[in-house]
């Protein structure tokens, strides 16, 4: 097992800090308009990034590319799918085979109503990941916004994981497992891990405390 941390931004000082403090790896963010936008980096840029990691004795553990592939806006959806496909073909150049993401859906409809489009889009994404030897891990934060509580990430709980993995049965689709979100949702994270342990590609960890008097 390797221990690392997530950084939403990238520079040499962050990687140097990871090495000095004894971390094994980092989760880097490589989305459009980020510091590691692969369309802007190009081959030489990716080589420079990986060389910085090598010099500091740190690895790229996972690459975060959290885009809405089910966006209700067809133009945005196609743009995001295109970038994700390019990421699938590029991620191994960073020295890892794991892309982490959220299964963002259309907030105007229920998670269940997003499933037909999920099946259509992610069947193609999974097939490409299999061909490239790449794994895609779904982070499980629901990203609730407002009230009533429309769900941003439809892959937020064990019930939905079962549906998603049944709809697109691929060994290359799995989880970036974060028990903290299950705790505040009142879900048994130990049972969830037992039932979906073979689908866990990476983990997030953080302290979580339920303050009952604030609920």
PDB file of C-alpha atoms in Angstrom:
ATOM      1  CA  UNK A   1       0.000   0.000   0.000  1.00  0.00           C
ATOM      2  CA  UNK A   2       1.209   3.507  -0.837  1.00  0.00           C
ATOM      3  CA  UNK A   3       0.295   6.633   1.133  1.00  0.00           C
ATOM      4  CA  UNK A   4      -0.193   9.978  -0.513  1.00  0.00           C
ATOM      5  CA  UNK A   5      -2.356  13.076  -0.612  1.00  0.00           C
ATOM      6  CA  UNK A   6      -4.484  14.936  -3.100  1.00  0.00           C
ATOM      7  CA  UNK A   7      -3.443  18.331  -4.430  1.00  0.00           C
ATOM      8  CA  UNK A   8      -5.819  20.425  -6.569  1.00  0.00           C
ATOM      9  CA  UNK A   9      -2.840  22.321  -7.948  1.00  0.00           C
ATOM     10  CA  UNK A  10       0.613  21.314  -9.131  1.00  0.00           C
ATOM     11  CA  UNK A  11       4.077  22.787  -8.794  1.00  0.00           C
ATOM     12  CA  UNK A  12       7.536  21.479  -7.985  1.00  0.00           C
ATOM     13  CA  UNK A  13       7.335  22.677  -4.360  1.00  0.00           C
ATOM     14  CA  UNK A  14       4.304  20.472  -3.679  1.00  0.00           C
ATOM     15  CA  UNK A  15       6.111  17.397  -5.017  1.00  0.00           C
ATOM     16  CA  UNK A  16       9.227  18.337  -3.053  1.00  0.00           C
ATOM     17  CA  UNK A  17       7.106  18.594   0.114  1.00  0.00           C
ATOM     18  CA  UNK A  18       5.668  15.124  -0.549  1.00  0.00           C
ATOM     19  CA  UNK A  19       9.152  13.668  -0.851  1.00  0.00           C
ATOM     20  CA  UNK A  20      10.610  15.418   2.199  1.00  0.00           C
ATOM     21  CA  UNK A  21       7.731  14.418   4.460  1.00  0.00           C
ATOM     22  CA  UNK A  22       7.855  10.778   3.417  1.00  0.00           C
ATOM     23  CA  UNK A  23       4.788  10.347   1.255  1.00  0.00           C
ATOM     24  CA  UNK A  24       4.952   7.611  -1.368  1.00  0.00           C
ATOM     25  CA  UNK A  25       2.679   9.195  -3.943  1.00  0.00           C
ATOM     26  CA  UNK A  26       0.210  11.936  -4.807  1.00  0.00           C
ATOM     27  CA  UNK A  27      -3.181  12.168  -6.410  1.00  0.00           C
ATOM     28  CA  UNK A  28      -2.829  14.866  -9.034  1.00  0.00           C
ATOM     29  CA  UNK A  29      -5.580  16.825 -10.763  1.00  0.00           C
ATOM     30  CA  UNK A  30      -5.382  16.836 -14.549  1.00  0.00           C
ATOM     31  CA  UNK A  31      -8.623  18.348 -15.768  1.00  0.00           C
ATOM     32  CA  UNK A  32      -9.241  20.995 -18.431  1.00  0.00           C
ATOM     33  CA  UNK A  33      -7.833  24.375 -17.344  1.00  0.00           C
ATOM     34  CA  UNK A  34      -5.955  22.822 -14.417  1.00  0.00           C
ATOM     35  CA  UNK A  35      -2.189  23.026 -13.937  1.00  0.00           C
ATOM     36  CA  UNK A  36      -1.922  19.598 -15.579  1.00  0.00           C
ATOM     37  CA  UNK A  37      -4.358  19.994 -18.479  1.00  0.00           C
ATOM     38  CA  UNK A  38      -3.075  17.283 -20.826  1.00  0.00           C
ATOM     39  CA  UNK A  39      -4.119  19.246 -23.901  1.00  0.00           C
ATOM     40  CA  UNK A  40      -1.770  22.032 -22.814  1.00  0.00           C
ATOM     41  CA  UNK A  41       1.004  19.875 -21.353  1.00  0.00           C
ATOM     42  CA  UNK A  42       1.645  17.710 -24.381  1.00  0.00           C
ATOM     43  CA  UNK A  43       4.218  14.907 -24.395  1.00  0.00           C
ATOM     44  CA  UNK A  44       7.100  17.098 -23.219  1.00  0.00           C
ATOM     45  CA  UNK A  45       5.082  18.560 -20.383  1.00  0.00           C
ATOM     46  CA  UNK A  46       4.067  15.154 -19.068  1.00  0.00           C
ATOM     47  CA  UNK A  47       7.693  13.994 -19.220  1.00  0.00           C
ATOM     48  CA  UNK A  48       8.742  17.057 -17.224  1.00  0.00           C
ATOM     49  CA  UNK A  49       6.120  16.358 -14.568  1.00  0.00           C
ATOM     50  CA  UNK A  50       7.099  12.708 -14.198  1.00  0.00           C
ATOM     51  CA  UNK A  51      10.766  13.659 -14.002  1.00  0.00           C
ATOM     52  CA  UNK A  52       9.987  16.032 -11.119  1.00  0.00           C
ATOM     53  CA  UNK A  53       8.264  13.181  -9.288  1.00  0.00           C
ATOM     54  CA  UNK A  54      11.184  10.837  -9.973  1.00  0.00           C
ATOM     55  CA  UNK A  55      13.740  13.311  -8.655  1.00  0.00           C
ATOM     56  CA  UNK A  56      11.800  13.617  -5.406  1.00  0.00           C
ATOM     57  CA  UNK A  57      11.244   9.898  -4.924  1.00  0.00           C
ATOM     58  CA  UNK A  58       7.470  10.198  -5.227  1.00  0.00           C
ATOM     59  CA  UNK A  59       5.053   8.483  -7.601  1.00  0.00           C
ATOM     60  CA  UNK A  60       1.839   9.612  -9.206  1.00  0.00           C
ATOM     61  CA  UNK A  61      -0.636   7.348  -7.444  1.00  0.00           C
ATOM     62  CA  UNK A  62      -3.800   8.395  -9.247  1.00  0.00           C
ATOM     63  CA  UNK A  63      -4.869  11.077 -11.702  1.00  0.00           C
ATOM     64  CA  UNK A  64      -8.087  12.927 -10.887  1.00  0.00           C
ATOM     65  CA  UNK A  65     -10.166  13.750 -13.957  1.00  0.00           C
ATOM     66  CA  UNK A  66     -13.616  14.495 -12.581  1.00  0.00           C
ATOM     67  CA  UNK A  67     -15.775  15.552 -15.513  1.00  0.00           C
ATOM     68  CA  UNK A  68     -19.518  15.268 -16.076  1.00  0.00           C
ATOM     69  CA  UNK A  69     -19.864  12.704 -18.849  1.00  0.00           C
ATOM     70  CA  UNK A  70     -23.666  12.709 -18.381  1.00  0.00           C
ATOM     71  CA  UNK A  71     -24.140  16.474 -18.585  1.00  0.00           C
ATOM     72  CA  UNK A  72     -27.618  17.573 -19.667  1.00  0.00           C
ATOM     73  CA  UNK A  73     -25.960  20.017 -22.059  1.00  0.00           C
ATOM     74  CA  UNK A  74     -24.995  17.862 -25.065  1.00  0.00           C
ATOM     75  CA  UNK A  75     -22.148  20.179 -26.080  1.00  0.00           C
ATOM     76  CA  UNK A  76     -20.558  20.064 -22.632  1.00  0.00           C
ATOM     77  CA  UNK A  77     -21.118  16.322 -22.428  1.00  0.00           C
ATOM     78  CA  UNK A  78     -19.343  15.637 -25.727  1.00  0.00           C
ATOM     79  CA  UNK A  79     -16.470  17.951 -24.782  1.00  0.00           C
ATOM     80  CA  UNK A  80     -16.020  16.185 -21.432  1.00  0.00           C
ATOM     81  CA  UNK A  81     -16.231  12.713 -22.981  1.00  0.00           C
ATOM     82  CA  UNK A  82     -13.601  13.688 -25.533  1.00  0.00           C
ATOM     83  CA  UNK A  83     -11.211  14.862 -22.833  1.00  0.00           C
ATOM     84  CA  UNK A  84     -11.773  11.717 -20.758  1.00  0.00           C
ATOM     85  CA  UNK A  85     -10.965   9.556 -23.760  1.00  0.00           C
ATOM     86  CA  UNK A  86      -7.726  11.470 -24.275  1.00  0.00           C
ATOM     87  CA  UNK A  87      -6.950  11.022 -20.584  1.00  0.00           C
ATOM     88  CA  UNK A  88      -7.490   7.270 -20.824  1.00  0.00           C
ATOM     89  CA  UNK A  89      -4.892   7.182 -23.605  1.00  0.00           C
ATOM     90  CA  UNK A  90      -2.490   9.460 -21.682  1.00  0.00           C
ATOM     91  CA  UNK A  91      -2.722   8.489 -18.010  1.00  0.00           C
ATOM     92  CA  UNK A  92      -0.120   5.701 -18.117  1.00  0.00           C
ATOM     93  CA  UNK A  93       2.443   8.285 -19.226  1.00  0.00           C
ATOM     94  CA  UNK A  94       2.177   9.694 -15.685  1.00  0.00           C
ATOM     95  CA  UNK A  95       3.261   6.314 -14.298  1.00  0.00           C
ATOM     96  CA  UNK A  96      -0.134   5.117 -13.095  1.00  0.00           C
ATOM     97  CA  UNK A  97      -3.068   3.206 -14.547  1.00  0.00           C
ATOM     98  CA  UNK A  98      -5.739   4.743 -12.292  1.00  0.00           C
ATOM     99  CA  UNK A  99      -8.032   7.641 -13.158  1.00  0.00           C
ATOM    100  CA  UNK A 100     -10.289   8.880 -10.360  1.00  0.00           C
ATOM    101  CA  UNK A 101     -13.551  10.648 -11.031  1.00  0.00           C
ATOM    102  CA  UNK A 102     -17.124  11.239  -9.874  1.00  0.00           C
ATOM    103  CA  UNK A 103     -20.119   9.873 -11.738  1.00  0.00           C
ATOM    104  CA  UNK A 104     -21.607  13.315 -12.182  1.00  0.00           C
ATOM    105  CA  UNK A 105     -25.175  13.208 -13.425  1.00  0.00           C
ATOM    106  CA  UNK A 106     -27.980  15.518 -14.441  1.00  0.00           C
ATOM    107  CA  UNK A 107     -29.129  17.137 -11.170  1.00  0.00           C
ATOM    108  CA  UNK A 108     -32.576  17.822 -12.613  1.00  0.00           C
ATOM    109  CA  UNK A 109     -33.461  14.126 -12.531  1.00  0.00           C
ATOM    110  CA  UNK A 110     -33.004  11.334  -9.993  1.00  0.00           C
ATOM    111  CA  UNK A 111     -29.906   9.121  -9.853  1.00  0.00           C
ATOM    112  CA  UNK A 112     -32.011   6.227 -11.189  1.00  0.00           C
ATOM    113  CA  UNK A 113     -33.177   8.311 -14.148  1.00  0.00           C
ATOM    114  CA  UNK A 114     -29.539   8.927 -15.077  1.00  0.00           C
ATOM    115  CA  UNK A 115     -28.858   5.207 -15.482  1.00  0.00           C
ATOM    116  CA  UNK A 116     -29.774   4.735 -19.186  1.00  0.00           C
ATOM    117  CA  UNK A 117     -27.341   7.476 -20.209  1.00  0.00           C
ATOM    118  CA  UNK A 118     -24.721   6.089 -17.807  1.00  0.00           C
ATOM    119  CA  UNK A 119     -25.001   2.699 -19.504  1.00  0.00           C
ATOM    120  CA  UNK A 120     -24.589   4.231 -22.956  1.00  0.00           C
ATOM    121  CA  UNK A 121     -21.654   6.515 -22.123  1.00  0.00           C
ATOM    122  CA  UNK A 122     -19.697   4.368 -19.697  1.00  0.00           C
ATOM    123  CA  UNK A 123     -19.966   1.195 -21.792  1.00  0.00           C
ATOM    124  CA  UNK A 124     -17.804   2.976 -24.354  1.00  0.00           C
ATOM    125  CA  UNK A 125     -15.536   4.474 -21.680  1.00  0.00           C
ATOM    126  CA  UNK A 126     -15.067   1.073 -20.010  1.00  0.00           C
ATOM    127  CA  UNK A 127     -14.256  -0.607 -23.338  1.00  0.00           C
ATOM    128  CA  UNK A 128     -11.570   1.990 -24.036  1.00  0.00           C
ATOM    129  CA  UNK A 129     -10.167   1.644 -20.502  1.00  0.00           C
ATOM    130  CA  UNK A 130      -9.957  -2.120 -20.935  1.00  0.00           C
ATOM    131  CA  UNK A 131      -8.147  -1.730 -24.251  1.00  0.00           C
ATOM    132  CA  UNK A 132      -5.625   0.690 -22.709  1.00  0.00           C
ATOM    133  CA  UNK A 133      -5.134  -1.239 -19.453  1.00  0.00           C
ATOM    134  CA  UNK A 134      -6.544   1.641 -17.408  1.00  0.00           C
ATOM    135  CA  UNK A 135      -8.744   1.529 -14.295  1.00  0.00           C
ATOM    136  CA  UNK A 136     -11.347   4.175 -13.429  1.00  0.00           C
ATOM    137  CA  UNK A 137     -12.283   4.653  -9.775  1.00  0.00           C
ATOM    138  CA  UNK A 138     -15.529   6.385  -8.800  1.00  0.00           C
ATOM    139  CA  UNK A 139     -15.256   8.593  -5.705  1.00  0.00           C
ATOM    140  CA  UNK A 140     -18.358   8.310  -3.517  1.00  0.00           C
ATOM    141  CA  UNK A 141     -19.072  11.825  -2.237  1.00  0.00           C
ATOM    142  CA  UNK A 142     -22.724  12.604  -3.151  1.00  0.00           C
ATOM    143  CA  UNK A 143     -22.095  16.331  -3.667  1.00  0.00           C
ATOM    144  CA  UNK A 144     -25.501  17.337  -2.377  1.00  0.00           C
ATOM    145  CA  UNK A 145     -26.350  20.949  -3.224  1.00  0.00           C
ATOM    146  CA  UNK A 146     -29.324  22.931  -1.882  1.00  0.00           C
ATOM    147  CA  UNK A 147     -32.683  21.679  -0.694  1.00  0.00           C
ATOM    148  CA  UNK A 148     -34.355  19.458  -1.659  1.00  0.00           C
ATOM    149  CA  UNK A 149     -31.084  17.588  -2.041  1.00  0.00           C
ATOM    150  CA  UNK A 150     -30.344  16.859  -5.714  1.00  0.00           C
ATOM    151  CA  UNK A 151     -27.443  14.426  -5.989  1.00  0.00           C
ATOM    152  CA  UNK A 152     -24.444  15.542  -8.021  1.00  0.00           C
ATOM    153  CA  UNK A 153     -22.544  12.249  -8.052  1.00  0.00           C
ATOM    154  CA  UNK A 154     -24.892   9.326  -8.664  1.00  0.00           C
ATOM    155  CA  UNK A 155     -22.250   6.804  -7.534  1.00  0.00           C
ATOM    156  CA  UNK A 156     -22.553   7.812  -3.887  1.00  0.00           C
ATOM    157  CA  UNK A 157     -23.800   4.704  -2.042  1.00  0.00           C
ATOM    158  CA  UNK A 158     -23.666   0.885  -2.142  1.00  0.00           C
ATOM    159  CA  UNK A 159     -27.140   0.613  -3.688  1.00  0.00           C
ATOM    160  CA  UNK A 160     -26.018   2.758  -6.612  1.00  0.00           C
ATOM    161  CA  UNK A 161     -22.640   1.017  -6.916  1.00  0.00           C
ATOM    162  CA  UNK A 162     -24.456  -2.259  -7.440  1.00  0.00           C
ATOM    163  CA  UNK A 163     -26.628  -0.709 -10.137  1.00  0.00           C
ATOM    164  CA  UNK A 164     -23.705   0.990 -11.922  1.00  0.00           C
ATOM    165  CA  UNK A 165     -21.480  -2.081 -11.923  1.00  0.00           C
ATOM    166  CA  UNK A 166     -24.349  -4.292 -13.109  1.00  0.00           C
ATOM    167  CA  UNK A 167     -25.201  -1.871 -15.920  1.00  0.00           C
ATOM    168  CA  UNK A 168     -21.576  -1.741 -17.103  1.00  0.00           C
ATOM    169  CA  UNK A 169     -19.917  -4.950 -15.877  1.00  0.00           C
ATOM    170  CA  UNK A 170     -16.244  -4.155 -16.369  1.00  0.00           C
ATOM    171  CA  UNK A 171     -13.228  -5.144 -14.283  1.00  0.00           C
ATOM    172  CA  UNK A 172     -11.811  -1.721 -15.130  1.00  0.00           C
ATOM    173  CA  UNK A 173     -14.553   0.258 -13.390  1.00  0.00           C
ATOM    174  CA  UNK A 174     -14.308   0.457  -9.602  1.00  0.00           C
ATOM    175  CA  UNK A 175     -14.159   2.756  -6.609  1.00  0.00           C
ATOM    176  CA  UNK A 176     -12.061   5.406  -4.983  1.00  0.00           C
ATOM    177  CA  UNK A 177     -13.472   4.394  -1.615  1.00  0.00           C
ATOM    178  CA  UNK A 178     -14.037   7.142   0.972  1.00  0.00           C
ATOM    179  CA  UNK A 179     -15.674   5.835   4.174  1.00  0.00           C
ATOM    180  CA  UNK A 180     -16.112   9.343   5.629  1.00  0.00           C
ATOM    181  CA  UNK A 181     -19.044  10.123   3.335  1.00  0.00           C
ATOM    182  CA  UNK A 182     -20.714   6.834   4.205  1.00  0.00           C
ATOM    183  CA  UNK A 183     -20.368   7.681   7.916  1.00  0.00           C
ATOM    184  CA  UNK A 184     -22.268  10.962   7.696  1.00  0.00           C
ATOM    185  CA  UNK A 185     -24.867   9.329   5.449  1.00  0.00           C
ATOM    186  CA  UNK A 186     -25.473   6.718   8.159  1.00  0.00           C
ATOM    187  CA  UNK A 187     -24.205   3.856   5.986  1.00  0.00           C
ATOM    188  CA  UNK A 188     -22.194   0.925   7.387  1.00  0.00           C
ATOM    189  CA  UNK A 189     -18.848   1.510   5.685  1.00  0.00           C
ATOM    190  CA  UNK A 190     -17.362  -1.777   6.979  1.00  0.00           C
ATOM    191  CA  UNK A 191     -20.151  -3.790   5.348  1.00  0.00           C
ATOM    192  CA  UNK A 192     -19.775  -1.685   2.181  1.00  0.00           C
ATOM    193  CA  UNK A 193     -16.054  -2.446   2.078  1.00  0.00           C
ATOM    194  CA  UNK A 194     -16.645  -6.166   2.601  1.00  0.00           C
ATOM    195  CA  UNK A 195     -19.177  -6.266  -0.229  1.00  0.00           C
ATOM    196  CA  UNK A 196     -17.260  -4.076  -2.706  1.00  0.00           C
ATOM    197  CA  UNK A 197     -13.656  -4.614  -1.604  1.00  0.00           C
ATOM    198  CA  UNK A 198     -12.731  -6.213  -4.924  1.00  0.00           C
ATOM    199  CA  UNK A 199     -13.796  -2.981  -6.649  1.00  0.00           C
ATOM    200  CA  UNK A 200     -11.586  -0.642  -4.595  1.00  0.00           C
ATOM    201  CA  UNK A 201      -8.741   0.821  -6.653  1.00  0.00           C
ATOM    202  CA  UNK A 202      -7.823   3.681  -4.292  1.00  0.00           C
ATOM    203  CA  UNK A 203      -9.000   5.213  -1.015  1.00  0.00           C
ATOM    204  CA  UNK A 204      -9.547   8.625   0.535  1.00  0.00           C
ATOM    205  CA  UNK A 205      -9.310   9.057   4.307  1.00  0.00           C
ATOM    206  CA  UNK A 206     -10.311  11.860   6.636  1.00  0.00           C
ATOM    207  CA  UNK A 207     -11.593  12.383  10.167  1.00  0.00           C
ATOM    208  CA  UNK A 208     -15.379  12.422  10.451  1.00  0.00           C
ATOM    209  CA  UNK A 209     -17.450  13.280  13.493  1.00  0.00           C
ATOM    210  CA  UNK A 210     -21.233  13.502  13.746  1.00  0.00           C
ATOM    211  CA  UNK A 211     -22.223  16.481  15.913  1.00  0.00           C
ATOM    212  CA  UNK A 212     -25.732  15.406  16.911  1.00  0.00           C
ATOM    213  CA  UNK A 213     -26.691  18.784  18.393  1.00  0.00           C
ATOM    214  CA  UNK A 214     -26.042  20.433  15.013  1.00  0.00           C
ATOM    215  CA  UNK A 215     -28.056  18.027  12.894  1.00  0.00           C
TER     216      UNK A 215
END
